[in-house]
Short mmCIF file of C-alpha atoms in Angstrom, two decimals:
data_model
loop_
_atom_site.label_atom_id
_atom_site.label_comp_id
_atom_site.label_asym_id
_atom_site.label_seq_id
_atom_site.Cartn_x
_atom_site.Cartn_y
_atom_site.Cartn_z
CA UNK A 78 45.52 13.03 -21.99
CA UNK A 79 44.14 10.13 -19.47
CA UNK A 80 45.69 6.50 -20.72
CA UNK A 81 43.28 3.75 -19.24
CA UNK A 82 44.78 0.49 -19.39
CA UNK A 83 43.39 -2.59 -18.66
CA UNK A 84 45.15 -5.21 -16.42
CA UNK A 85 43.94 -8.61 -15.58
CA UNK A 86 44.34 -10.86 -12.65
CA UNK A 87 47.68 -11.72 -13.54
CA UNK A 88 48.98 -8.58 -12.81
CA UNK A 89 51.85 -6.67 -14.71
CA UNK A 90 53.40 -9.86 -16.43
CA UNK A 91 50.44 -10.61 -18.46
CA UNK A 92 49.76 -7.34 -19.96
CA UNK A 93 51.08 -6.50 -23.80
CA UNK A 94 54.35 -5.05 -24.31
CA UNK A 95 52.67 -1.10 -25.26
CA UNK A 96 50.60 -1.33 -21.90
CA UNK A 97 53.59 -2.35 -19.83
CA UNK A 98 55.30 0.70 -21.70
CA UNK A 99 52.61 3.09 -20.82
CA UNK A 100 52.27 2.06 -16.80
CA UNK A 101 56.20 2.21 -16.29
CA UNK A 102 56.95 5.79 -18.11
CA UNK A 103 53.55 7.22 -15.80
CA UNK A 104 53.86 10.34 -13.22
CA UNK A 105 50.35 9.50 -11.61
CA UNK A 106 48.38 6.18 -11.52
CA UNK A 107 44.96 6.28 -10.60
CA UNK A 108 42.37 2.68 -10.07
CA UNK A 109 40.90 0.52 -6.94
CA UNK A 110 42.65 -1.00 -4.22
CA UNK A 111 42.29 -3.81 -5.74
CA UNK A 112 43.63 -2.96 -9.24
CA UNK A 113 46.63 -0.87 -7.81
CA UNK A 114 47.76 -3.97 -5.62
CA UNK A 115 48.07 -5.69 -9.06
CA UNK A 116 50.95 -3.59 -9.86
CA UNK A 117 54.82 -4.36 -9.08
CA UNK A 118 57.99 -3.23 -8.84
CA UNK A 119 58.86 -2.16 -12.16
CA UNK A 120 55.81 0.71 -12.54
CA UNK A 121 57.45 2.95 -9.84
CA UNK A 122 54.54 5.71 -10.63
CA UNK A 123 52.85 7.40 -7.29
CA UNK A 124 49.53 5.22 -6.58
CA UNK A 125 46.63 6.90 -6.08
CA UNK A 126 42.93 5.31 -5.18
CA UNK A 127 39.69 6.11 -6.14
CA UNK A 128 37.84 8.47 -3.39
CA UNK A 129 34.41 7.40 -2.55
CA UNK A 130 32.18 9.05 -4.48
CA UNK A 131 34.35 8.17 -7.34
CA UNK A 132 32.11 10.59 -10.32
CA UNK A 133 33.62 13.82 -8.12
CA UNK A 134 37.03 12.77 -9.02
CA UNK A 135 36.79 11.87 -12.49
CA UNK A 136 35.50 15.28 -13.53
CA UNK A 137 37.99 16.91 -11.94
CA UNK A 138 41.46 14.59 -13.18
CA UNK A 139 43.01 16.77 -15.99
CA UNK A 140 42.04 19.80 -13.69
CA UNK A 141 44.25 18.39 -11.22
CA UNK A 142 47.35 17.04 -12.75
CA UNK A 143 49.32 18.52 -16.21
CA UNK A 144 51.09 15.98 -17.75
CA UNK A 145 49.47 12.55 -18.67
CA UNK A 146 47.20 10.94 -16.28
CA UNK A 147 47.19 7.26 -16.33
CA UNK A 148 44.32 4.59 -15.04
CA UNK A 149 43.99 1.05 -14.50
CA UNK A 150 41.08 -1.00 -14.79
CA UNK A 151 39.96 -4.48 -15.14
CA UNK A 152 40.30 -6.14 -18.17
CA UNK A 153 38.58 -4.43 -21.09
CA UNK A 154 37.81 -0.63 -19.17
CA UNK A 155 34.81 -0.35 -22.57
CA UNK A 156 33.09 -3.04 -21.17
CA UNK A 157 31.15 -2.02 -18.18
CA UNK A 158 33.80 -0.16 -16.95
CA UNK A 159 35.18 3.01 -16.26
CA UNK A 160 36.70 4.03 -19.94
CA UNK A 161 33.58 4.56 -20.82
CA UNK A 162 32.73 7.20 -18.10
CA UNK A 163 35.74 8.77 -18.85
CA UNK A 164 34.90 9.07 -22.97
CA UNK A 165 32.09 10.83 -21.79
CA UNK A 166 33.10 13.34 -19.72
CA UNK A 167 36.68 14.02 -21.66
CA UNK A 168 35.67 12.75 -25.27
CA UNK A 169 37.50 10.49 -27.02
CA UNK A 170 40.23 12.80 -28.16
CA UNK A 171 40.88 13.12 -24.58
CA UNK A 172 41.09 9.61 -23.60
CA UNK A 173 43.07 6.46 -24.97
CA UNK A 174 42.42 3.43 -24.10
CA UNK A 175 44.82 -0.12 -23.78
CA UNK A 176 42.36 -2.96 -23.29
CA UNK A 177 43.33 -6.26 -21.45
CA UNK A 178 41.27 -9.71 -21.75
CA UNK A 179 37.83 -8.79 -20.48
CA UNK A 180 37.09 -11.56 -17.65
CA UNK A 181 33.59 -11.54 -20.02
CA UNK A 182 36.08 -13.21 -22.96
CA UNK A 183 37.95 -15.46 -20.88
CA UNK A 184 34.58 -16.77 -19.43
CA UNK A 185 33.09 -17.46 -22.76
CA UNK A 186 36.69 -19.74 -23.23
CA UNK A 187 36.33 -21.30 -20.23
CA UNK A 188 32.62 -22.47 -20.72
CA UNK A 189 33.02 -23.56 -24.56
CA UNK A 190 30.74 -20.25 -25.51
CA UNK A 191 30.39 -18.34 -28.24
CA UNK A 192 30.62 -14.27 -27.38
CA UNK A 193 27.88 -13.38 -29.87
CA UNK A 194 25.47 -15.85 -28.19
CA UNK A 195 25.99 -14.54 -25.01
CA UNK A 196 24.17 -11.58 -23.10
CA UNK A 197 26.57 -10.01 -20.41
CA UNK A 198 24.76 -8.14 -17.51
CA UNK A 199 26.34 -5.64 -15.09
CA UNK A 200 25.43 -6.12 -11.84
CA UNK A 201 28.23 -4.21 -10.00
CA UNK A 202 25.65 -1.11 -9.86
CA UNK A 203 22.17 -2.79 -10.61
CA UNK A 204 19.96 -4.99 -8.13
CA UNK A 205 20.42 -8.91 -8.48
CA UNK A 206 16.85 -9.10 -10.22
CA UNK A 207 17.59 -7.65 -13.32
CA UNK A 208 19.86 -10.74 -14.39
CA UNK A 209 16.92 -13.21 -14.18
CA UNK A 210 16.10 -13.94 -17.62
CA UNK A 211 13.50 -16.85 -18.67
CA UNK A 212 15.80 -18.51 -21.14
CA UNK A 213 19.41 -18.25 -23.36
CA UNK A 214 22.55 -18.06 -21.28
CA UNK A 215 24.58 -15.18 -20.07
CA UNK A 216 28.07 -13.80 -17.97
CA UNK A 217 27.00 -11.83 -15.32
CA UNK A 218 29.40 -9.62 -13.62
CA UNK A 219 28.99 -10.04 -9.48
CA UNK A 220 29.31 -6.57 -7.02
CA UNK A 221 30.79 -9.14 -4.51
CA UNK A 222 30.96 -12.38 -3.19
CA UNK A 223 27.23 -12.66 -2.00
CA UNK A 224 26.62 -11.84 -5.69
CA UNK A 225 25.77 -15.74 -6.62
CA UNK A 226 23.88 -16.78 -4.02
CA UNK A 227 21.55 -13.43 -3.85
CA UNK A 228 21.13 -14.23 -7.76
CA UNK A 229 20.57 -17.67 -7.48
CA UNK A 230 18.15 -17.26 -5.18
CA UNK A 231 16.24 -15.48 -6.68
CA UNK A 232 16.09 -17.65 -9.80
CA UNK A 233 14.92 -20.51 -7.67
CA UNK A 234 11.93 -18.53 -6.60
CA UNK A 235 10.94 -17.67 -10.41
CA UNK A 236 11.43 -20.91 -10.98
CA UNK A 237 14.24 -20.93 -12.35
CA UNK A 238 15.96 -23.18 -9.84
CA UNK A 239 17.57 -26.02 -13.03
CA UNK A 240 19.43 -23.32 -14.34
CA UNK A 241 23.02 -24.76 -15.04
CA UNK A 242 25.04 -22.34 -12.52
CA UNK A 243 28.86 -21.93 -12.78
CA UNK A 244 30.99 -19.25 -10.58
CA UNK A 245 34.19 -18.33 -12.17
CA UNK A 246 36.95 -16.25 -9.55
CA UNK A 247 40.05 -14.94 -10.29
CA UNK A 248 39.66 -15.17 -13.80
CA UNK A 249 43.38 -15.38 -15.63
CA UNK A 250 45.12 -15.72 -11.91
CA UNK A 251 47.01 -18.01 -10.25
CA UNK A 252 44.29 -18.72 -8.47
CA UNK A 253 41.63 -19.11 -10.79
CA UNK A 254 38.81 -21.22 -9.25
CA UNK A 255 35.43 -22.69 -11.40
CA UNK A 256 32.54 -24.04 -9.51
CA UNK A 257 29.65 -25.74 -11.09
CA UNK A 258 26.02 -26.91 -9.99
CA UNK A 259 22.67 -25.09 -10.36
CA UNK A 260 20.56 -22.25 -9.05
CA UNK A 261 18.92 -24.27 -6.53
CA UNK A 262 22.18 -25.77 -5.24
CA UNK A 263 24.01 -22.40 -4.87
CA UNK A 264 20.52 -21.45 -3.40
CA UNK A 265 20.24 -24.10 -0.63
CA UNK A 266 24.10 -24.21 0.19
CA UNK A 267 26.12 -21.46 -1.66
CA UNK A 268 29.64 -22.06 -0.70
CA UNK A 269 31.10 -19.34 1.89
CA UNK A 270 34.42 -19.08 0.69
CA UNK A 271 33.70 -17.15 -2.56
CA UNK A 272 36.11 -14.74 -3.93
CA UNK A 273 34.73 -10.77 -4.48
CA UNK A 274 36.37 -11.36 -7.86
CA UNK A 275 33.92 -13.49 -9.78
CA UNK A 276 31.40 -14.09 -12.58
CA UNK A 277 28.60 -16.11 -12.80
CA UNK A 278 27.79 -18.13 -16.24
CA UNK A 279 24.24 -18.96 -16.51
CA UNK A 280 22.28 -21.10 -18.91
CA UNK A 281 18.83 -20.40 -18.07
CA UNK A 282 16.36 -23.22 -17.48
CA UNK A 283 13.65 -23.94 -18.27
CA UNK A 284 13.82 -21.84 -21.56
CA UNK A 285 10.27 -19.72 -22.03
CA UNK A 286 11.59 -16.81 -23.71
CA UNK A 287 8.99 -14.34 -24.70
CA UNK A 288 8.62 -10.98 -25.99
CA UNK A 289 4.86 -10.92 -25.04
CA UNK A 290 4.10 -12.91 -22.09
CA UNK A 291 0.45 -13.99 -21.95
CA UNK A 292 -1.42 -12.03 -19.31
CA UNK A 293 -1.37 -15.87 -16.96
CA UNK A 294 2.34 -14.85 -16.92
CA UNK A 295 1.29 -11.79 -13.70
CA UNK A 296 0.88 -11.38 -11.04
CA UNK A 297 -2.25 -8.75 -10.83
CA UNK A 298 -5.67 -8.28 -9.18
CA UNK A 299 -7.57 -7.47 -12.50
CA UNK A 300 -5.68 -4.28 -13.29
CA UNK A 301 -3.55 -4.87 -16.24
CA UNK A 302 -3.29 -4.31 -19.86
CA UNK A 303 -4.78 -7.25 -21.46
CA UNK A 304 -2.29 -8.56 -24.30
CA UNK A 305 -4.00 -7.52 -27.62
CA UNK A 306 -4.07 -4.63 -26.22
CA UNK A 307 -1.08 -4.33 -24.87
CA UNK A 308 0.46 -4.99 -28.20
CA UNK A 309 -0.99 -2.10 -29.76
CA UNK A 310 0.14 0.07 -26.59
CA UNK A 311 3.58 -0.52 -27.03
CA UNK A 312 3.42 -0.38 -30.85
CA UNK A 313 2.52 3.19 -30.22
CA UNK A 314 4.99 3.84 -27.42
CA UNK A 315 7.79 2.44 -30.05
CA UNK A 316 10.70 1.99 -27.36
CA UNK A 317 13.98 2.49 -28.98
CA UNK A 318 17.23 1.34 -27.41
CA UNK A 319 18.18 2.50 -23.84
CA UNK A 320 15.37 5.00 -23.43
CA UNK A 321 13.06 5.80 -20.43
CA UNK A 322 9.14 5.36 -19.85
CA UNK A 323 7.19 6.32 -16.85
CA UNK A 324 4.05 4.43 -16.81
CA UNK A 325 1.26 6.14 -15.02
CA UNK A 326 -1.29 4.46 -13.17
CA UNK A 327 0.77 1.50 -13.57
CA UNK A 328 -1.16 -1.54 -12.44
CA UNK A 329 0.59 -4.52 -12.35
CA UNK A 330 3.01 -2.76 -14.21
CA UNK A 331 2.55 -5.17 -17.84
CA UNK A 332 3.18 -2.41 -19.77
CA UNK A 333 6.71 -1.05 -17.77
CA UNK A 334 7.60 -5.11 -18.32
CA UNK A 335 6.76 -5.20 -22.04
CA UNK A 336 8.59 -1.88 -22.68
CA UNK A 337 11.95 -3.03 -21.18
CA UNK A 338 11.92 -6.43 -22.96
CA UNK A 339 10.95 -5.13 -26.23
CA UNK A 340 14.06 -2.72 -26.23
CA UNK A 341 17.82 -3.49 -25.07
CA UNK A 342 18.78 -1.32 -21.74
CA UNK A 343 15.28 0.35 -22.01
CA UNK A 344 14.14 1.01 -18.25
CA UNK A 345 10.62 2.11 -16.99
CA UNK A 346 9.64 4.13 -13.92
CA UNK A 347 5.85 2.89 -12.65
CA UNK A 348 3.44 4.92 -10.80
CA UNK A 349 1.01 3.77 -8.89
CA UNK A 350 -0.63 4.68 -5.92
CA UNK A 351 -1.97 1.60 -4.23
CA UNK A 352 0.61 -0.39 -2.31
CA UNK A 353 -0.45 -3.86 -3.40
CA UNK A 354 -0.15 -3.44 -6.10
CA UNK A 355 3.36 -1.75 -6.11
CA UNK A 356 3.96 -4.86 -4.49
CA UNK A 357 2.52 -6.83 -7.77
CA UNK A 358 4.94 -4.71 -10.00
CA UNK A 359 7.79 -5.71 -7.74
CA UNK A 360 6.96 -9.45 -8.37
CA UNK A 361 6.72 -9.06 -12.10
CA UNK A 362 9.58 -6.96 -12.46
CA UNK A 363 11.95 -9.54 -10.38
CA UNK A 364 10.37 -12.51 -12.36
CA UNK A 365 11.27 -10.83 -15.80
CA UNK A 366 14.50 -9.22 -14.81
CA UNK A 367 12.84 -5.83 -16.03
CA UNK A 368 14.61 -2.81 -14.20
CA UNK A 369 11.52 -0.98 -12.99
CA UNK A 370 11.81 2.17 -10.62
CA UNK A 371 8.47 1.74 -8.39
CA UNK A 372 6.98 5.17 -6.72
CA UNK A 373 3.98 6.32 -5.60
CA UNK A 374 0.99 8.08 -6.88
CA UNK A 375 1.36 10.30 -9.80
CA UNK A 376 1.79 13.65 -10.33
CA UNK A 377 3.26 13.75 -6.69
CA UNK A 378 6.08 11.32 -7.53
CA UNK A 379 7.43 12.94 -10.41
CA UNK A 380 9.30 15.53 -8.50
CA UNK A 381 13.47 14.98 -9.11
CA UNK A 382 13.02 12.27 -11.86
CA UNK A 383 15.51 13.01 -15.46
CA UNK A 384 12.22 13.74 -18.39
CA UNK A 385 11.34 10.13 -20.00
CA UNK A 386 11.47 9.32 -23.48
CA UNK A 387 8.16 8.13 -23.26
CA UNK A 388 4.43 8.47 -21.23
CA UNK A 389 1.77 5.92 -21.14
CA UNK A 390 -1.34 6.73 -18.80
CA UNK A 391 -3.34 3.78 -18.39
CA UNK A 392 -4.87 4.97 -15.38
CA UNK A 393 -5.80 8.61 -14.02
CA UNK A 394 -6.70 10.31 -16.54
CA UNK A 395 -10.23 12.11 -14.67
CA UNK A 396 -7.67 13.65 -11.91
CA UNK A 397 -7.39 17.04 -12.20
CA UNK A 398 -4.00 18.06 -13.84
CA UNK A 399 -2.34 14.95 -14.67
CA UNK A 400 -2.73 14.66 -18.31
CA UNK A 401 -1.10 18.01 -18.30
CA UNK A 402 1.29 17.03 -15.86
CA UNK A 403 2.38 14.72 -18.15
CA UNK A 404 2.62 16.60 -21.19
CA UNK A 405 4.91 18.84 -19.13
CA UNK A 406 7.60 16.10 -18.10
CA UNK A 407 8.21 15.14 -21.59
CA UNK A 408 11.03 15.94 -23.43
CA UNK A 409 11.14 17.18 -26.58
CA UNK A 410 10.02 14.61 -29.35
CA UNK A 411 9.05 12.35 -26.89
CA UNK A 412 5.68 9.96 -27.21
CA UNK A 413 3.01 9.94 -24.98
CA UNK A 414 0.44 7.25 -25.49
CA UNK A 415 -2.89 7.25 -23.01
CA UNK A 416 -5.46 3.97 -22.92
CA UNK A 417 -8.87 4.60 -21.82
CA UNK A 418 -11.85 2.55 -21.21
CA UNK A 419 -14.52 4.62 -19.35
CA UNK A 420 -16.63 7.22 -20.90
CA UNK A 421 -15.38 9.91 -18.64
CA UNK A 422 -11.69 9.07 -19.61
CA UNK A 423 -12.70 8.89 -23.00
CA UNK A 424 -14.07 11.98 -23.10
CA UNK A 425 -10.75 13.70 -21.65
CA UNK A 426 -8.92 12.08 -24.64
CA UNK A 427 -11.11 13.45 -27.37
CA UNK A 428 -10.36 16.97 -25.51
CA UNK A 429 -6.35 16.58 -25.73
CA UNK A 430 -6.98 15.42 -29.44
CA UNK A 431 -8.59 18.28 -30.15
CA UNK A 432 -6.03 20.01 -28.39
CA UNK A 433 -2.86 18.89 -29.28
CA UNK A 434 -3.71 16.10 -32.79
CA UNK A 435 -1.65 13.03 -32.87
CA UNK A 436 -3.64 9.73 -33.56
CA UNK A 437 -6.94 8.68 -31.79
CA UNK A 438 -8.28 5.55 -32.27
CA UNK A 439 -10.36 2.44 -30.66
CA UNK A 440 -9.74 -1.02 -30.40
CA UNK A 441 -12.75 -3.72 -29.61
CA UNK A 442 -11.11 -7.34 -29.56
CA UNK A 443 -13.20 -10.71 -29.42
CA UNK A 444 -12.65 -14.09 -28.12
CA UNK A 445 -14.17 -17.26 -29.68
CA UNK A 446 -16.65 -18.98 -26.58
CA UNK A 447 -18.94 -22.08 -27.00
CA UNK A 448 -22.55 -21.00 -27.71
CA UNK A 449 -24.55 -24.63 -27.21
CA UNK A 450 -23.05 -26.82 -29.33
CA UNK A 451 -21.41 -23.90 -31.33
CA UNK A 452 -19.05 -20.95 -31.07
CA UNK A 453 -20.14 -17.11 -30.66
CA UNK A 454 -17.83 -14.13 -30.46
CA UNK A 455 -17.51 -12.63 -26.84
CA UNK A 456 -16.67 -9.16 -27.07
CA UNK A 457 -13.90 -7.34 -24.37
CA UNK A 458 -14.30 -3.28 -23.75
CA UNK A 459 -13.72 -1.08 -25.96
CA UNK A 460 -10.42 0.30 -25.39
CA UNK A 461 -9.88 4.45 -26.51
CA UNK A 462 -6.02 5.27 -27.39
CA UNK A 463 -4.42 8.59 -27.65
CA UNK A 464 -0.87 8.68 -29.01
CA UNK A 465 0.47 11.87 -29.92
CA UNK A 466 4.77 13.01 -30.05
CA UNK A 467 5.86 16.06 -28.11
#
């Protein structure tokens, strides 16, 4: 059995009576430096920290010891933590575990928020862009202490810069410290002394929230998916929850954004073989907060990539092998939707119908332009979709 208990910044005195119990009767206890410094007198278990790679380790814990195997962890170990990990390799008959105070909960107390209300993003693993948000507020967990100033950066160039900004350190300690001002303060003159330890609590400002920004909201050279019919696109790619899509021939990558706002911890892989506009993909994916994977040209960049959930092909489709490519990477009941606009595109759609079924259709959408001193409908191209499941 591995007991995970969760300790807090004030150490062994503020944790409940059963995880106080558990840490003193232990033979082995495993956690960070930082976690295992926490620990005093009275838990005279044999310390042991985490090797770097950790994942090695973990697989190999019960292998390694016979009794009871005992971990510490920050506050809550289920939220963004390593209980978690540990469910999942062991299962939960395996694993028990003794949350603390997360440092998400005391945060929430210590700004006057309600829990429900508020997102909490992880970016101990993921890049500083993906907590950029264009509205609501949210606890984001920091890697470090350059955390808040890489973040608020950032916000400041999306123009997010009047976003009410407060660090939080040592959550729960005796030397819990709160620091308050905005993204374009902690941009301009971040204070150097920050702990490692620390959250950020952000109300974002100014609130546009969206889930279908107008096209005026990219940053592309004329390659994108317009928005009606990029509403249709993602109807048909249907992201669920925490699933996968590779977008091929990617653009300015509207559809990758759209698919990882429309579904909570969805993520998106783009392909696309010219480098400017891999570098437009990069600007919309920092300014929406969308975690995008960016590689190169497709089928090439494929190669060592887990199988998506989900395919669109909005450009490509002519080169020799890709459609089938594509078929190939995708799992098992997963969607592949394909958008095309040419005749010789077209025509390589009607084949995989024929092929393989699913759903064919065309879209044609207008837009109401003065005529004289009237109005006359101004038609887009026609747009061919594919959609078919795996």
């Amino acid at each position: 059995m591995i007991i995970v208990v969760g300790i807090g910044a004030d150490g062994v005195a503020g944790l409940a009576e059963a995880s106080r119990n558990e840490l003193q009767k232990a033979t082995i206890i495993y956690g960070s430096k930082r976690q295992l410094d926490l620990l005093d007198d009275t838990v005279p278990a044999p310390r042991q920290q985490w090797p770097t790679p950790m994942l090695p380790a973990l697989q190999t814990l019960l292998n390694d010891h016979a009794d009871d195997v005992h971990v510490v962890a920050s506050g809550d170990p289920l939220l963004h933590g390593i209980g978690g990990t540990l469910i999942r390799l062991y299962g939960p008959d395996r694993v028990r575990v003794l949350p603390h105070v997360s440092s998400v909960t005391l945060a929430c107390a210590r700004m006057g928020w309600n829990l429900h209300d508020t997102e909490v993003i992880s970016l101990v693993t993921a890049p500083p862009h993906t907590a950029v948000r264009r509205g609501g507020q949210a606890i984001v967990l920091s890697k470090n202490a350059a955390t808040p100033k890489e973040l608020a950066a950032l916000l400041d160039a999306h123009g997010r810069g009047d976003s009410e900004f407060t660090v939080l350190e040592n959550l729960g300690g005796s030397t819990e410290r709160r620091r308050d001002g905005s993204a374009r303060n902690w941009a301009d003159s971040a204070p150097t002394d920050v702990d490692d330890l620390n959250v950020i609590a952000i109300r974002y400002l100014p609130d546009e929230r969206l889930s279908s920004p107008p096209d005026e909201a990219f940053v592309h050279d004329g390659q994108i998916t317009k928005h009606g019919i990029r509403a249709v696109t993602l109807a048909a790619l249907a992201p669920r929850p925490g699933e996968r899509l590779w977008d091929v021939g990617a653009g300015s990558g509207s559809i990758s954004v759209g698919w990882c706002l429309n579904g909570k911890g969805c993520t998106a892989v783009a392909f696309e073989r010219d480098e400017r506009r891999r570098h437009n993909i990069a600007s919309n994916a920092a300014a929406f907060g969308a975690p995008i994977d960016i590689r190169g040209d497709a089928p090439d960049a494929f190669g060592g990539l887990q199988p998506p959930s989900a395919i669109f092909i909005g450009g490509g489709l002519t080169q020799p092998g890709l459609l089938d490519a594509c078929l190939d990477a995708l799992q098992a009941g997963g969607r592949l939707v394909a958008n095309a606009v040419t005749a010789e595109s077209e025509a390589a759609l009607t084949e995989s119908y024929s092929r393989f079924a699913g759903q064919l259709r065309r879209f044609q959408h207008y837009h109401g332009e003065p005529l004289g001193g009237f109005t006359g409908w101004r038609p887009q191209m026609p747009v061919t979709q594919w959609a078919m499941t795996k």
